[in-house]
PDB file of C-alpha atoms in Angstrom:
ATOM      1  CA  GLN A1017       0.000   0.000   0.000  1.00 85.00           C
ATOM      2  CA  ALA A1018       1.335   3.416  -0.941  1.00 84.00           C
ATOM      3  CA  GLN A1019       1.257   5.629   2.116  1.00 92.00           C
ATOM      4  CA  LEU A1020       2.941   8.172   4.285  1.00 94.00           C
ATOM      5  CA  VAL A1021       3.219   7.292   7.961  1.00 95.00           C
ATOM      6  CA  ALA A1022       3.630   9.911  10.652  1.00 95.00           C
ATOM      7  CA  SER A1023       4.842   8.663  14.007  1.00 96.00           C
ATOM      8  CA  GLY A1024       6.754   9.650  17.113  1.00 98.00           C
ATOM      9  CA  GLY A1025       4.118  11.600  18.966  1.00 98.00           C
ATOM     10  CA  GLY A1026       3.452  11.167  22.647  1.00 98.00           C
ATOM     11  CA  SER A1027       2.882  12.874  25.954  1.00 98.00           C
ATOM     12  CA  VAL A1028       5.618  14.982  27.482  1.00 98.00           C
ATOM     13  CA  GLN A1029       5.965  17.658  30.090  1.00 98.00           C
ATOM     14  CA  SER A1030       6.642  21.243  29.235  1.00 98.00           C
ATOM     15  CA  GLY A1031      10.270  21.637  28.221  1.00 98.00           C
ATOM     16  CA  GLY A1032      10.501  18.132  26.851  1.00 98.00           C
ATOM     17  CA  SER A1033      11.358  16.951  23.345  1.00 98.00           C
ATOM     18  CA  LEU A1034       9.900  14.686  20.728  1.00 98.00           C
ATOM     19  CA  ARG A1035      11.028  13.663  17.269  1.00 98.00           C
ATOM     20  CA  LEU A1036       8.305  13.057  14.741  1.00 98.00           C
ATOM     21  CA  SER A1037       8.954  10.867  11.723  1.00 97.00           C
ATOM     22  CA  CYS A1038       7.353  10.994   8.313  1.00 96.00           C
ATOM     23  CA  THR A1039       8.096   7.811   6.378  1.00 96.00           C
ATOM     24  CA  ALA A1040       7.027   7.036   2.850  1.00 95.00           C
ATOM     25  CA  SER A1041       6.364   3.470   1.816  1.00 94.00           C
ATOM     26  CA  ARG A1042       8.983   1.969  -0.481  1.00 92.00           C
ATOM     27  CA  ASN A1043       6.674   2.015  -3.490  1.00 93.00           C
ATOM     28  CA  LEU A1044       6.676   5.814  -3.421  1.00 94.00           C
ATOM     29  CA  VAL A1045       9.283   8.206  -4.750  1.00 93.00           C
ATOM     30  CA  CYS A1046       8.917  11.526  -2.970  1.00 93.00           C
ATOM     31  CA  VAL A1047      10.314  14.948  -3.685  1.00 91.00           C
ATOM     32  CA  HIS A1048      12.684  16.544  -1.217  1.00 90.00           C
ATOM     33  CA  ALA A1049      10.018  18.966  -0.036  1.00 94.00           C
ATOM     34  CA  VAL A1050       7.936  18.151   3.015  1.00 96.00           C
ATOM     35  CA  THR A1051       5.368  20.097   4.997  1.00 97.00           C
ATOM     36  CA  TRP A1052       4.285  19.653   8.586  1.00 98.00           C
ATOM     37  CA  TYR A1053       0.895  20.812   9.832  1.00 98.00           C
ATOM     38  CA  ARG A1054      -0.854  20.587  13.155  1.00 98.00           C
ATOM     39  CA  GLN A1055      -4.401  20.799  14.362  1.00 98.00           C
ATOM     40  CA  ALA A1056      -5.300  21.531  17.942  1.00 96.00           C
ATOM     41  CA  PRO A1057      -8.747  20.661  19.340  1.00 91.00           C
ATOM     42  CA  GLY A1058     -11.332  23.167  18.182  1.00 94.00           C
ATOM     43  CA  LYS A1059      -8.896  24.895  15.845  1.00 96.00           C
ATOM     44  CA  GLU A1060      -8.169  24.787  12.158  1.00 97.00           C
ATOM     45  CA  ARG A1061      -5.186  22.927  10.764  1.00 97.00           C
ATOM     46  CA  GLU A1062      -2.186  25.235  10.557  1.00 97.00           C
ATOM     47  CA  PHE A1063       1.140  25.179   8.776  1.00 98.00           C
ATOM     48  CA  VAL A1064       4.030  24.541  11.157  1.00 98.00           C
ATOM     49  CA  SER A1065       7.120  23.958   9.103  1.00 98.00           C
ATOM     50  CA  GLY A1066       8.204  23.155   5.585  1.00 97.00           C
ATOM     51  CA  ARG A1067      11.232  22.234   3.551  1.00 96.00           C
ATOM     52  CA  GLU A1068      11.468  23.187  -0.095  1.00 95.00           C
ATOM     53  CA  ASP A1069      13.000  21.052  -2.816  1.00 92.00           C
ATOM     54  CA  ASP A1070      16.123  23.235  -2.670  1.00 93.00           C
ATOM     55  CA  GLY A1071      16.506  22.552   1.039  1.00 92.00           C
ATOM     56  CA  ARG A1072      15.283  25.880   2.337  1.00 96.00           C
ATOM     57  CA  THR A1073      13.179  25.561   5.459  1.00 97.00           C
ATOM     58  CA  ARG A1074      10.395  27.667   6.899  1.00 97.00           C
ATOM     59  CA  TYR A1075       8.896  27.738  10.355  1.00 98.00           C
ATOM     60  CA  ILE A1076       6.078  29.648  11.920  1.00 98.00           C
ATOM     61  CA  ASP A1077       7.216  32.164  14.517  1.00 98.00           C
ATOM     62  CA  ALA A1078       5.711  30.096  17.329  1.00 98.00           C
ATOM     63  CA  VAL A1079       8.174  27.250  16.744  1.00 98.00           C
ATOM     64  CA  LYS A1080      11.254  29.012  15.374  1.00 98.00           C
ATOM     65  CA  GLY A1081      14.341  28.023  17.277  1.00 98.00           C
ATOM     66  CA  ARG A1082      12.578  25.027  18.816  1.00 98.00           C
ATOM     67  CA  PHE A1083      11.578  22.847  15.851  1.00 98.00           C
ATOM     68  CA  THR A1084      13.897  21.544  13.137  1.00 98.00           C
ATOM     69  CA  ILE A1085      13.255  19.534   9.983  1.00 96.00           C
ATOM     70  CA  SER A1086      15.944  17.007   9.147  1.00 92.00           C
ATOM     71  CA  GLN A1087      16.520  14.196   6.707  1.00 89.00           C
ATOM     72  CA  GLY A1088      16.746  10.627   7.881  1.00 87.00           C
ATOM     73  CA  ASP A1089      19.516   8.280   6.829  1.00 83.00           C
ATOM     74  CA  GLU A1090      17.015   6.697   4.499  1.00 82.00           C
ATOM     75  CA  LYS A1091      15.700   8.947   1.786  1.00 80.00           C
ATOM     76  CA  ASN A1092      12.099   8.088   2.516  1.00 91.00           C
ATOM     77  CA  THR A1093      12.134   9.398   6.101  1.00 94.00           C
ATOM     78  CA  VAL A1094      12.009  12.988   7.253  1.00 96.00           C
ATOM     79  CA  TYR A1095      12.019  14.129  10.871  1.00 97.00           C
ATOM     80  CA  LEU A1096      10.591  17.043  12.803  1.00 98.00           C
ATOM     81  CA  GLN A1097      12.661  17.523  15.941  1.00 98.00           C
ATOM     82  CA  MET A1098      10.672  19.395  18.546  1.00 98.00           C
ATOM     83  CA  ASN A1099      12.482  20.814  21.566  1.00 98.00           C
ATOM     84  CA  SER A1100      11.407  22.993  24.480  1.00 98.00           C
ATOM     85  CA  LEU A1101       7.829  21.917  23.995  1.00 98.00           C
ATOM     86  CA  ILE A1102       5.079  24.000  25.535  1.00 98.00           C
ATOM     87  CA  PRO A1103       1.403  23.205  26.142  1.00 97.00           C
ATOM     88  CA  GLU A1104       0.454  25.328  23.125  1.00 97.00           C
ATOM     89  CA  ASP A1105       2.206  22.750  20.940  1.00 98.00           C
ATOM     90  CA  THR A1106      -0.421  20.174  21.866  1.00 98.00           C
ATOM     91  CA  ALA A1107      -2.049  19.045  18.630  1.00 98.00           C
ATOM     92  CA  MET A1108      -2.316  16.307  16.060  1.00 98.00           C
ATOM     93  CA  TYR A1109       0.641  16.627  13.724  1.00 98.00           C
ATOM     94  CA  TYR A1110       0.497  15.722  10.052  1.00 97.00           C
ATOM     95  CA  CYS A1111       3.131  15.515   7.359  1.00 97.00           C
ATOM     96  CA  MET A1112       2.554  15.955   3.657  1.00 97.00           C
ATOM     97  CA  ARG A1113       4.818  15.154   0.727  1.00 96.00           C
ATOM     98  CA  ARG A1114       4.374  15.025  -2.999  1.00 95.00           C
ATOM     99  CA  CYS A1115       5.241  11.535  -4.132  1.00 95.00           C
ATOM    100  CA  GLN A1116       5.104   9.485  -7.265  1.00 94.00           C
ATOM    101  CA  ARG A1117       3.819   5.962  -7.542  1.00 94.00           C
ATOM    102  CA  GLY A1118       4.525   4.643 -10.980  1.00 92.00           C
ATOM    103  CA  SER A1119       3.601   7.447 -13.351  1.00 93.00           C
ATOM    104  CA  VAL A1120       1.139   9.162 -11.019  1.00 94.00           C
ATOM    105  CA  SER A1121       2.205  12.041  -8.787  1.00 95.00           C
ATOM    106  CA  SER A1122       0.018  13.007  -5.832  1.00 95.00           C
ATOM    107  CA  ASN A1123       0.126  14.703  -2.465  1.00 96.00           C
ATOM    108  CA  TYR A1124       0.303  12.129   0.286  1.00 96.00           C
ATOM    109  CA  TRP A1125      -0.666  12.805   3.888  1.00 96.00           C
ATOM    110  CA  GLY A1126       0.448  10.991   6.979  1.00 94.00           C
ATOM    111  CA  GLN A1127      -2.360   9.825   9.222  1.00 93.00           C
ATOM    112  CA  GLY A1128      -1.391  12.121  12.056  1.00 94.00           C
ATOM    113  CA  THR A1129       0.457  11.635  15.293  1.00 97.00           C
ATOM    114  CA  GLN A1130      -0.719  13.141  18.569  1.00 98.00           C
ATOM    115  CA  VAL A1131       1.532  15.403  20.608  1.00 98.00           C
ATOM    116  CA  THR A1132       0.402  16.307  24.108  1.00 98.00           C
ATOM    117  CA  VAL A1133       2.403  18.679  26.282  1.00 98.00           C
ATOM    118  CA  SER A1134       1.455  19.119  29.917  1.00 98.00           C
ATOM    119  CA  SER A1135       2.462  22.045  32.097  1.00 93.00           C
TER     120      SER A1135
END
């Protein structure tokens, strides 16, 4: 099955760290770009961080200096390192990448991984 899997979420105390993974199945060939979103209860999904095909990264002000996108040793895995977590970071986190399966290119979404930060 062609899919993107987001994992690594959990429950941590304020100040803690988590590393989220976004892994594409081996039957997908994905571009270098990746985007992370999050959705907190009762709120709309928001952009958190993104990496362009040329490697440039973007972060919303709320996470700058705390979150970092990095490439895994395997090409199909991208990480979102989250440090100094605060309760406002509590949300379901999603990754999105444009990938190709055979001759068809589509946007693939991870299923979401829950991050809960307690004070």
